[in-house]
XYZ file of C-alpha atoms in Angstrom:
714
model
C 41.548 71.657 -77.736
C 37.780 71.569 -77.985
C 37.917 68.575 -80.316
C 40.152 66.727 -77.863
C 37.739 67.460 -74.988
C 34.897 66.025 -77.034
C 36.948 63.014 -78.036
C 37.918 61.898 -74.537
C 34.419 61.096 -73.186
C 33.563 59.260 -76.414
C 36.621 57.038 -75.974
C 35.645 56.514 -72.323
C 32.128 55.500 -73.268
C 33.343 53.105 -75.948
C 35.896 51.550 -73.632
C 33.333 51.086 -70.870
C 30.838 49.545 -73.247
C 33.396 47.244 -74.807
C 34.762 46.210 -71.442
C 31.298 45.353 -70.126
C 30.498 43.378 -73.258
C 33.777 41.492 -73.052
C 33.095 40.526 -69.434
C 29.681 39.133 -70.287
C 30.912 37.257 -73.333
C 33.761 35.828 -71.288
C 31.223 34.701 -68.681
C 29.140 33.071 -71.415
C 32.035 31.122 -72.905
C 33.290 30.051 -69.494
C 29.871 28.735 -68.439
C 29.540 26.641 -71.569
C 32.947 25.155 -70.778
C 31.919 24.456 -67.170
C 28.656 22.796 -68.245
C 30.516 20.579 -70.696
C 33.009 19.565 -68.030
C 30.271 18.890 -65.461
C 28.478 16.659 -67.926
C 31.491 14.398 -68.059
C 31.960 14.131 -64.308
C 28.670 12.526 -63.214
C 29.266 9.553 -60.945
C 27.235 6.526 -62.120
C 27.820 4.755 -58.826
C 25.738 7.287 -56.889
C 23.796 9.114 -59.618
C 20.628 7.094 -60.226
C 19.714 9.196 -63.257
C 22.879 8.869 -65.360
C 21.395 5.673 -66.668
C 23.528 4.822 -69.707
C 26.737 5.417 -67.744
C 25.272 3.599 -64.762
C 24.384 0.604 -66.942
C 27.950 0.381 -68.241
C 29.256 0.628 -64.676
C 26.919 -2.144 -63.471
C 27.893 -4.410 -66.338
C 31.535 -4.084 -65.335
C 30.974 -4.905 -61.672
C 32.466 -8.094 -60.250
C 29.996 -9.975 -58.092
C 29.919 -13.175 -56.097
C 29.715 -16.219 -58.371
C 26.646 -17.714 -56.801
C 23.397 -18.359 -58.635
C 21.334 -16.098 -56.363
C 23.866 -13.288 -56.720
C 23.993 -13.833 -60.480
C 20.226 -13.634 -60.847
C 20.042 -10.562 -58.649
C 22.771 -8.830 -60.634
C 21.140 -9.685 -63.967
C 17.801 -8.327 -62.783
C 19.426 -5.082 -61.640
C 21.026 -4.725 -65.070
C 17.667 -5.421 -66.738
C 16.062 -2.649 -64.708
C 18.827 -0.221 -65.622
C 18.344 -1.127 -69.286
C 14.740 -0.021 -68.924
C 15.799 3.215 -67.232
C 18.318 3.869 -69.994
C 15.739 3.365 -72.751
C 16.858 -0.075 -73.947
C 13.460 -1.675 -73.490
C 13.837 -4.657 -75.827
C 17.203 -5.522 -74.256
C 15.572 -5.216 -70.845
C 12.810 -7.633 -71.867
C 15.380 -10.101 -73.177
C 17.400 -9.838 -69.965
C 14.366 -10.458 -67.727
C 13.352 -13.429 -69.872
C 16.892 -14.792 -69.552
C 16.572 -14.605 -65.771
C 13.269 -16.492 -65.874
C 14.712 -19.039 -68.294
C 17.691 -19.632 -65.995
C 15.351 -20.231 -63.069
C 13.305 -22.717 -65.083
C 16.295 -24.564 -66.553
C 17.987 -24.979 -63.176
C 14.721 -25.934 -61.485
C 15.372 -23.607 -58.568
C 12.860 -21.797 -56.383
C 13.841 -18.200 -55.608
C 11.873 -16.324 -52.943
C 8.369 -15.416 -54.001
C 9.167 -11.737 -53.501
C 11.988 -12.001 -56.063
C 9.742 -13.663 -58.643
C 7.023 -11.071 -58.082
C 9.519 -8.245 -58.528
C 10.836 -9.728 -61.787
C 7.344 -10.174 -63.225
C 6.358 -6.690 -62.048
C 9.288 -5.074 -63.840
C 8.914 -7.257 -66.928
C 5.265 -6.201 -67.237
C 6.018 -2.480 -67.090
C 8.909 -2.952 -69.525
C 6.471 -4.511 -72.012
C 4.096 -1.589 -71.446
C 6.856 0.974 -71.993
C 8.005 -0.875 -75.117
C 4.475 -0.485 -76.447
C 4.577 3.251 -75.752
C 7.870 3.586 -77.595
C 6.809 1.626 -80.682
C 3.409 3.284 -80.914
C 3.297 6.678 -79.176
C 6.884 7.835 -79.589
C 7.596 6.413 -83.045
C 4.109 6.923 -84.429
C 3.241 10.075 -82.513
C -0.087 11.775 -83.234
C -2.522 14.188 -81.585
C -4.204 11.441 -79.543
C -1.118 9.503 -78.467
C -1.004 8.702 -74.745
C -4.018 10.868 -73.888
C -6.419 9.205 -71.486
C -8.941 7.812 -72.121
C -7.068 6.276 -75.050
C -9.172 6.316 -78.197
C -9.028 6.624 -81.977
C -5.508 6.989 -83.350
C -4.143 6.832 -79.786
C -4.898 3.103 -79.611
C -1.734 1.091 -80.161
C -1.383 -0.284 -83.681
C 1.193 -2.830 -82.504
C -0.615 -4.615 -79.697
C 1.777 -7.388 -78.712
C 3.460 -5.374 -75.944
C 0.124 -4.554 -74.311
C -0.961 -8.193 -74.636
C 2.219 -9.363 -72.921
C 1.689 -6.852 -70.115
C -1.924 -7.968 -69.669
C -0.926 -11.612 -69.303
C 1.650 -10.801 -66.627
C -0.688 -8.502 -64.684
C -3.325 -11.230 -64.601
C -0.717 -13.559 -63.136
C 0.377 -10.988 -60.567
C -3.185 -10.153 -59.536
C -3.983 -13.829 -59.066
C -1.439 -13.859 -56.234
C -1.892 -10.248 -55.144
C -5.590 -9.396 -55.640
C -5.421 -6.285 -53.454
C -2.529 -4.679 -55.298
C -4.077 -1.586 -56.859
C -0.942 -0.687 -58.804
C -1.296 -3.924 -60.776
C -5.031 -3.345 -61.155
C -4.451 0.174 -62.460
C -1.811 -0.880 -64.959
C -3.970 -3.789 -66.126
C -6.790 -1.374 -66.978
C -4.373 0.904 -68.833
C -2.970 -2.073 -70.767
C -6.467 -2.979 -71.941
C -7.131 0.681 -72.764
C -4.090 1.166 -75.037
C -5.081 -2.055 -76.790
C -8.569 -0.660 -77.425
C -10.301 -3.200 -75.162
C -11.304 -0.953 -72.239
C -13.777 -1.341 -70.590
C -15.493 -4.183 -72.457
C -12.819 -6.849 -72.118
C -11.509 -5.982 -68.677
C -12.660 -8.688 -66.237
C -15.339 -7.295 -63.929
C -13.252 -8.231 -60.918
C -10.430 -5.905 -61.988
C -12.354 -3.178 -63.828
C -11.912 0.475 -62.814
C -15.025 1.884 -64.519
C -14.538 5.601 -63.799
C -11.838 6.241 -66.410
C -14.105 8.096 -68.841
C -15.724 11.563 -68.795
C -18.728 11.891 -66.516
C -22.028 13.166 -67.887
C -22.432 15.631 -65.023
C -19.826 18.065 -66.399
C -20.009 19.841 -69.761
C -16.593 20.914 -70.977
C -15.162 21.168 -74.514
C -12.257 19.114 -75.829
C -8.868 20.754 -76.281
C -6.741 19.591 -79.216
C -3.108 18.608 -78.819
C -1.371 20.485 -81.670
C 2.326 20.493 -80.734
C 3.367 18.411 -83.734
C 1.527 20.598 -86.243
C 3.104 23.828 -84.915
C 6.653 22.556 -84.402
C 6.673 22.181 -80.609
C 6.780 18.372 -80.317
C 10.309 18.453 -78.987
C 11.434 15.211 -77.337
C 12.813 15.792 -73.863
C 13.135 14.629 -70.289
C 11.727 16.441 -67.265
C 12.355 20.155 -67.573
C 11.002 23.665 -67.352
C 8.676 25.617 -69.615
C 8.587 29.409 -69.933
C 6.104 31.264 -72.104
C 6.656 34.953 -72.802
C 7.323 37.451 -75.566
C 11.107 37.328 -75.382
C 11.752 39.376 -78.525
C 9.067 42.051 -78.239
C 7.130 41.223 -81.421
C 3.821 40.773 -79.593
C 3.782 36.967 -79.886
C 4.359 34.567 -76.994
C 7.479 32.430 -77.453
C 8.502 29.236 -75.643
C 11.714 28.238 -73.905
C 12.109 24.653 -72.667
C 14.786 22.813 -70.741
C 15.552 19.128 -70.205
C 17.339 18.134 -67.066
C 20.091 15.846 -68.362
C 23.422 17.648 -68.377
C 23.865 16.684 -72.017
C 20.390 17.982 -72.968
C 20.353 21.239 -74.932
C 18.051 24.047 -73.793
C 15.723 25.130 -76.655
C 14.144 28.435 -77.647
C 11.120 28.404 -79.954
C 10.099 31.674 -81.588
C 6.403 32.184 -82.253
C 5.952 32.794 -85.991
C 2.201 33.454 -85.820
C 0.205 31.481 -88.380
C 3.400 29.663 -89.350
C 3.748 27.972 -85.971
C 7.014 27.951 -84.003
C 10.587 27.947 -85.226
C 13.546 26.564 -83.263
C 15.878 29.555 -82.853
C 18.205 27.958 -80.293
C 21.327 28.374 -82.422
C 20.705 31.938 -83.548
C 19.689 32.890 -79.997
C 23.248 32.084 -78.860
C 22.037 29.270 -76.620
C 24.012 26.394 -78.100
C 25.958 24.713 -75.297
C 23.564 25.856 -72.559
C 22.500 22.429 -71.345
C 20.565 20.849 -68.494
C 17.956 22.477 -66.322
C 15.240 20.734 -64.336
C 13.465 24.070 -64.081
C 13.647 27.686 -65.230
C 12.245 30.963 -63.882
C 12.197 34.278 -65.676
C 12.439 37.889 -64.577
C 14.191 41.135 -65.510
C 17.309 41.243 -63.349
C 18.820 44.384 -64.958
C 15.611 46.386 -65.377
C 15.932 46.860 -69.101
C 12.380 45.663 -69.805
C 13.438 42.324 -71.306
C 12.673 39.025 -69.590
C 15.812 37.153 -68.560
C 15.930 33.466 -67.618
C 17.426 31.642 -64.652
C 18.151 27.936 -65.254
C 18.291 25.547 -62.276
C 20.332 22.360 -62.152
C 21.336 19.484 -59.872
C 17.948 18.775 -58.287
C 17.482 15.206 -57.002
C 21.172 14.426 -57.708
C 22.010 14.741 -53.998
C 25.777 14.346 -53.450
C 26.290 14.397 -57.231
C 24.333 17.616 -57.622
C 27.151 20.173 -57.522
C 26.041 21.757 -60.770
C 25.880 25.491 -61.433
C 22.752 27.418 -62.287
C 22.695 29.855 -65.205
C 21.493 33.430 -65.524
C 20.660 34.085 -69.183
C 20.535 37.776 -70.050
C 18.014 38.701 -72.730
C 19.863 41.060 -75.060
C 16.648 42.377 -76.603
C 17.635 41.297 -80.101
C 16.578 37.658 -80.041
C 19.797 36.488 -78.366
C 20.841 35.571 -74.830
C 24.125 35.707 -72.939
C 25.011 33.582 -69.901
C 26.091 36.197 -67.346
C 26.183 33.933 -64.286
C 29.820 34.625 -63.537
C 29.831 38.326 -64.321
C 26.642 38.773 -62.253
C 28.341 37.097 -59.268
C 25.517 34.630 -58.837
C 27.512 31.477 -59.504
C 27.081 28.612 -57.020
C 27.061 24.820 -57.103
C 24.190 23.332 -55.122
C 21.568 20.756 -56.061
C 18.392 22.704 -56.761
C 15.349 22.871 -58.956
C 13.523 25.882 -57.619
C 13.918 29.645 -57.427
C 11.676 32.694 -57.489
C 12.137 36.320 -58.532
C 10.707 39.056 -56.349
C 11.545 42.558 -55.151
C 11.467 41.895 -51.412
C 12.691 45.415 -50.459
C 10.717 47.370 -53.086
C 13.761 49.151 -54.420
C 12.610 48.565 -57.985
C 15.085 45.752 -58.684
C 14.299 42.042 -58.669
C 15.976 39.783 -56.144
C 16.238 36.000 -56.364
C 15.638 33.272 -53.782
C 17.089 29.829 -54.596
C 15.869 26.798 -52.663
C 18.620 24.190 -52.381
C 18.350 20.509 -51.450
C 19.850 19.306 -48.158
C 19.678 15.939 -46.409
C 21.042 14.627 -43.135
C 24.223 13.635 -44.974
C 24.978 16.870 -46.781
C 23.935 20.489 -46.311
C 23.211 23.047 -49.013
C 21.801 26.231 -47.509
C 19.265 28.147 -49.575
C 20.316 31.506 -51.023
C 18.703 34.931 -51.235
C 20.499 37.078 -53.796
C 19.850 40.787 -53.339
C 20.134 42.841 -56.493
C 22.995 45.349 -56.305
C 21.437 47.415 -59.134
C 24.655 47.210 -61.156
C 24.203 43.810 -62.798
C 25.508 41.867 -59.779
C 24.015 40.187 -56.694
C 24.919 39.566 -53.053
C 23.707 36.612 -50.970
C 21.875 37.960 -47.889
C 20.046 34.800 -46.787
C 21.866 34.572 -43.461
C 21.500 38.209 -42.490
C 17.781 38.296 -43.302
C 16.877 35.018 -41.593
C 16.071 32.792 -44.564
C 19.146 30.546 -44.530
C 16.856 27.545 -44.949
C 17.943 23.916 -45.037
C 15.940 20.884 -46.057
C 15.094 19.205 -49.330
C 13.479 22.297 -50.856
C 11.200 21.542 -53.807
C 9.492 24.883 -54.431
C 9.735 28.548 -53.378
C 7.352 31.406 -54.148
C 6.983 35.068 -53.247
C 3.604 36.478 -52.282
C 2.111 39.246 -50.158
C -0.049 37.473 -47.563
C -1.193 40.632 -45.704
C -1.414 43.197 -48.516
C 1.233 45.414 -46.938
C 3.110 45.646 -50.283
C 6.102 43.671 -48.950
C 6.683 40.214 -50.365
C 6.583 37.215 -48.052
C 8.132 33.841 -48.828
C 6.649 30.319 -48.857
C 8.921 27.265 -49.069
C 7.843 23.702 -49.845
C 10.113 20.967 -48.459
C 10.106 17.221 -49.046
C 10.105 15.375 -45.724
C 9.936 18.415 -43.444
C 7.255 20.979 -42.544
C 6.796 23.739 -45.072
C 7.826 27.275 -44.153
C 6.137 30.682 -44.402
C 8.334 33.721 -43.753
C 6.726 37.111 -43.180
C 8.606 40.155 -44.444
C 9.016 42.816 -41.734
C 9.408 45.593 -44.250
C 11.762 48.532 -43.681
C 10.927 48.827 -39.966
C 13.226 45.872 -39.269
C 15.494 46.055 -42.297
C 13.385 43.582 -44.227
C 14.045 40.702 -41.860
C 11.973 37.566 -42.315
C 10.059 35.893 -39.467
C 8.977 32.242 -39.541
C 5.190 32.223 -38.981
C 4.564 28.779 -40.477
C 2.903 27.127 -37.482
C 0.841 30.153 -36.517
C -0.313 30.525 -40.125
C -1.254 26.815 -40.322
C 0.476 26.077 -43.640
C 3.121 23.469 -42.760
C 1.540 20.490 -44.544
C 1.853 18.293 -46.468
C 5.103 17.052 -44.998
C 6.064 15.418 -48.301
C 5.260 18.300 -50.615
C 6.410 19.500 -54.018
C 5.074 22.344 -56.203
C 3.401 25.382 -54.706
C 2.167 28.835 -55.596
C 0.371 31.943 -54.340
C -2.922 32.810 -56.057
C -6.269 34.371 -55.259
C -8.485 31.394 -56.134
C -11.676 32.873 -54.666
C -11.305 36.488 -55.836
C -11.444 38.119 -52.435
C -8.327 40.239 -52.931
C -6.053 38.153 -50.666
C -3.391 35.699 -51.765
C -4.095 32.042 -50.984
C -1.642 29.111 -51.102
C -1.741 25.844 -53.052
C 0.846 23.160 -52.320
C 0.805 19.581 -53.604
C 1.708 16.335 -51.861
C 4.201 13.896 -53.331
C 3.723 10.723 -51.256
C 1.539 8.795 -53.667
C 1.490 5.901 -56.123
C -0.573 4.720 -59.082
C -2.331 2.451 -56.603
C -3.568 5.450 -54.614
C -4.828 6.990 -57.839
C -6.708 3.782 -58.690
C -8.299 3.676 -55.247
C -9.288 7.336 -55.573
C -11.079 6.672 -58.878
C -12.805 3.685 -57.251
C -13.964 5.852 -54.364
C -11.927 3.846 -51.843
C -10.091 5.188 -48.823
C -6.381 5.462 -49.464
C -3.245 6.657 -47.703
C -1.994 8.861 -50.519
C -1.007 12.463 -49.817
C -3.498 15.043 -51.041
C -2.530 18.619 -51.908
C -3.446 21.483 -49.622
C -5.491 24.514 -50.552
C -5.017 27.186 -47.904
C -7.508 30.060 -47.880
C -6.227 33.370 -46.544
C -8.078 34.447 -43.379
C -6.816 38.029 -43.807
C -5.201 38.004 -40.377
C -1.904 36.216 -41.024
C -3.465 32.752 -40.778
C -4.945 30.345 -43.303
C -7.720 27.736 -43.326
C -7.306 24.367 -45.022
C -10.238 24.154 -47.467
C -8.940 21.151 -49.426
C -11.941 18.947 -48.648
C -14.494 21.699 -49.201
C -12.914 22.553 -52.546
C -12.928 18.898 -53.712
C -9.161 18.847 -53.936
C -8.499 15.791 -51.743
C -7.019 13.689 -54.560
C -3.625 11.943 -54.700
C -2.107 13.876 -57.589
C 1.614 13.027 -57.270
C 2.274 16.443 -58.793
C 5.584 17.538 -60.332
C 5.119 20.419 -62.763
C 1.996 22.526 -62.452
C 0.593 25.957 -63.092
C -2.606 27.959 -63.210
C -4.617 30.156 -65.571
C -8.190 31.047 -66.458
C -9.191 28.645 -69.238
C -12.725 29.892 -69.823
C -12.294 33.612 -69.033
C -14.833 33.472 -66.207
C -12.482 35.396 -63.910
C -11.532 32.420 -61.737
C -8.178 30.640 -61.933
C -8.029 26.983 -62.972
C -4.960 24.763 -62.732
C -3.143 21.886 -64.419
C -1.093 19.294 -62.549
C 1.662 17.378 -64.301
C 1.972 14.047 -62.508
C 4.270 11.096 -61.975
C 7.604 10.177 -60.455
C 10.718 8.584 -62.035
C 9.417 4.995 -61.619
C 8.034 3.746 -64.960
C 5.136 2.183 -63.047
C 4.074 5.666 -62.004
C 1.650 6.102 -64.899
C -1.320 8.346 -64.281
C -3.090 11.123 -66.146
C -1.990 14.701 -65.829
C -4.998 16.494 -64.345
C -6.898 19.688 -65.139
C -9.168 21.274 -62.536
C -11.770 23.922 -63.351
C -12.488 26.564 -60.723
C -16.165 26.626 -59.764
C -16.553 30.309 -58.869
C -14.003 30.136 -56.091
C -15.928 27.544 -54.102
C -14.669 24.206 -55.415
C -12.878 22.588 -58.358
C -14.240 20.206 -60.988
C -11.953 17.583 -62.516
C -12.208 18.143 -66.291
C -9.207 15.995 -67.183
C -11.053 13.507 -69.357
C -13.611 15.962 -70.690
C -10.989 18.363 -72.027
C -8.592 15.642 -73.247
C -5.846 16.763 -70.849
C -5.156 13.314 -69.362
C -1.721 12.701 -70.830
C -0.130 9.552 -69.405
C 3.473 10.626 -69.794
C 5.172 12.344 -66.900
C 4.239 16.028 -66.906
C 6.685 18.705 -65.905
C 6.939 22.396 -66.801
C 3.495 23.909 -67.509
C 2.710 27.284 -69.092
C -0.659 28.975 -69.692
C -0.627 31.545 -72.510
C -2.603 32.761 -75.511
C -0.152 31.449 -78.073
C -2.481 31.906 -81.063
C -3.858 35.339 -80.035
C -7.504 34.296 -80.168
C -8.479 35.592 -76.735
C -8.166 32.466 -74.604
C -5.383 30.571 -72.866
C -3.721 27.483 -74.290
C -1.579 25.093 -72.239
C 1.992 24.012 -73.006
C 3.617 21.173 -71.065
C 7.083 19.663 -71.030
C 6.688 15.876 -70.933
C 9.187 13.241 -69.899
C 10.544 11.749 -66.707
C 13.874 11.718 -64.928
C 15.353 8.490 -66.272
C 17.143 8.784 -69.592
C 14.713 6.343 -71.200
C 11.633 8.252 -70.050
C 11.555 10.695 -72.952
C 8.466 11.997 -74.715
C 7.273 14.781 -76.988
C 6.188 18.051 -75.402
C 2.534 18.955 -75.893
C 0.416 22.035 -76.623
C -3.295 21.926 -75.819
C -5.152 24.446 -77.974
C -8.137 26.120 -76.380
C -11.217 25.536 -78.585
C -12.856 28.771 -77.415
C -16.591 29.192 -77.600
C -16.868 30.304 -73.996
C -18.682 33.542 -74.900
C -16.855 35.287 -72.075
C -15.019 38.589 -72.276
C -11.550 39.610 -71.097
C -9.173 42.532 -70.756
C -5.425 42.499 -71.395
C -2.937 44.485 -69.306
C 0.746 44.956 -70.016
C 2.310 46.835 -67.108
C 5.559 48.783 -67.051
C 6.991 49.751 -63.698
C 8.964 52.901 -63.056
C 9.616 52.924 -59.306
C 8.355 49.349 -59.338
C 10.526 46.870 -61.228
C 10.089 47.154 -65.002
C 8.076 43.909 -65.418
C 5.836 44.958 -62.498
C 6.263 41.691 -60.570
C 4.233 41.972 -57.385
C 1.813 44.601 -58.712
C -1.818 43.924 -57.740
C -4.740 44.441 -60.086
C -8.427 44.856 -59.262
C -10.876 44.818 -62.168
C -14.232 46.243 -61.034
C -17.124 45.177 -63.263
C -20.341 47.113 -63.898
C -22.107 44.812 -61.424
C -19.720 45.865 -58.661
C -17.994 42.467 -58.688
C -14.197 42.537 -58.530
C -11.624 40.244 -60.107
C -8.111 40.257 -58.635
C -4.733 39.362 -60.079
C -1.137 39.684 -58.934
C 1.639 39.953 -61.500
C 3.685 36.770 -61.263
C 5.150 34.148 -63.546
C 2.733 31.473 -62.343
C 3.329 28.220 -60.524
C 6.106 25.718 -59.993
C 8.040 24.357 -62.989
C 6.308 26.632 -65.401
C 6.354 30.271 -66.363
C 3.400 32.262 -67.681
C 3.717 35.608 -69.460
C 3.904 38.627 -67.175
C 1.293 40.353 -69.312
C -2.115 39.582 -67.851
C -5.164 38.479 -69.836
C -7.955 38.692 -67.266
C -11.309 37.034 -67.901
C -14.388 39.020 -66.904
C -17.101 36.480 -67.688
C -20.309 37.789 -69.261
C -19.638 41.395 -68.261
C -19.808 43.797 -71.182
C -18.493 46.801 -69.295
C -15.600 47.442 -66.971
C -16.279 50.128 -64.369
C -12.673 50.738 -63.274
C -9.323 49.019 -62.963
C -7.135 49.697 -59.936
C -3.417 48.908 -60.115
C -1.398 48.928 -56.904
C 2.272 49.538 -57.590
C 4.480 48.201 -54.751
C 7.536 50.276 -55.692
C 5.790 53.637 -55.315
C 3.087 52.252 -52.984
C 0.476 54.053 -55.040
C -2.795 53.037 -56.663
C -3.425 53.981 -60.277
C -7.053 53.973 -61.406
C -8.072 53.369 -65.016
C -11.489 54.213 -66.425
C -13.252 53.934 -69.786
C -11.742 50.483 -70.356
C -13.186 48.381 -73.146
C -13.365 44.587 -72.918
C -11.426 42.291 -75.279
C -8.679 44.880 -75.757
C -5.051 45.021 -74.631
C -3.815 48.083 -72.706
C -0.234 49.127 -72.000
C 0.055 50.903 -68.661
C 3.095 52.780 -67.354
C 3.284 53.273 -63.582
C 1.412 56.472 -62.648
C 1.966 57.925 -66.095
C 0.244 56.742 -69.244
C -2.145 54.197 -70.653
C -2.122 53.162 -74.282
C -4.820 51.164 -76.006
C -3.600 48.497 -78.398
C -5.735 49.180 -81.467
């Protein structure tokens, strides 16, 4: 009888465990099936980014048999060939159009001829990138200013582009897009600035002598991270608990496999996608990570369908970290499955119950509505959408969402960036009003820019209050050229909003020297030189192949302004930058920068990059790995104050970083020249308590458990 009594609970436990496992595995297999099916259902008629399928569809279209219609149709096909990655075929097609015009001695509208030459020029330029930078990739490829081994070995494509841009500028001397691309064409050929005609020269495309900053080295190829992809997300964190920061990257095409790269220390990175059980998990314009089940392991949420509009009914994926180097797609079993076009989400514990919730910003237009979602964690592995009941059922073309505590009341507020509509700031009421959210956008003064994209909360000036950065997206390469020339332009600058500590913000963009047309997509922040102030990197560009401009790095000048160190640090990559992650990948005490490169069109692929920090800053730091108890396990939302011996404080909030990139949750905090740390205060939002640490040595990692223990990493 006793044996039977003992046997029954064991059977119950085994059955429960097996049943749970079966549900999750079933969810995983089903999601892979759904993703495969969705990949085959894209509509090339309306989906501008399914370029190979769209090209085939265009080639099969019946059009009016008139010479003007024929030429127009052929030019459209030529453009789609470029978008699909068939650059030589595109060049041939454009030349056929020009040959037909010459042979028939006809005179199409000047606007048509300009458009053809414009597209032919950029196709030549892209062909040069493919034959030199993609095929012969090296550490200097496509990094502006182009020099050394980055200069094209095969120069004919650049020469062809130069000839066409001269022709275009002769008729359009005030077109700064042409002027910009002409300078770049000379640069990749190795003839900038000496052979650029004075009339068209943009002389500022080299490092200035007024700023001293070391060069970072692009090492992705040497460490096994030069993965070729389209636009996608980047997450850096220690996914397997071995103390080394790994990398997960996505690529937004529905046929594009997500990849997981394990950090092997001195041996570089190893692609563990297959063994991590991720084969078949495809697509993902962005990813965000958090610990949804509070087991201490970082899980990943993959976002799909962004920009696809009416063709964007693609599901997101919740990837559970199993803690053994593998992942399981639990989207269905977690009851978080939905099909809305989106590229942005953010984890945060808005009700401080110790479990992470998830806000998803969906993309709506006047023609179709996809309401944003707020999934409250049920604490049992499932979620419930409470967006409507809590007042955040937001519509609009949402491009970024972030949680942050604007008034230091320990309750997370929500900022939403929208393309084409005012941005939104929702204040969390806390428990007094059942955590309802109130729109305070106008009162707070944070609604611009109207055409905005990535955003984040950060304390850029170290005053202990979260500020807001949000970038504009209404720009062109011409605006960038005018900015470098010091000319007035109509491009949209980002906004840097300083917290006034009273629920309002002040726009300090001009004061901080941030009034530049960045055309930012992916971006993130981190302290490059360990001086205690957060710097940031902006990945730039839009799908148009003519949108060629350097990704930009800005160095924080003690919380007062930002210096552009793009050229000095060799960060000025010309390919379209997307997911950005700051992390100490090589464990040498400073932050490196990983970026997913590549655009939206299927032909706009490029290798991802890793900029290695050269060090030599002679600044100190302290590392903190926090474990929540009443607060969520990864301690998202916890605030840190590092008090130096001088009395100066440095502040950090635990977050994954900025838009389209994820930083490790563990915090490496620069303390500048300080040799002694007086105290460290950690505010835990779950317990609403402050834990004070003393006798903290610099340049050491500490593991801190909420209101319990601290362990020094010897």
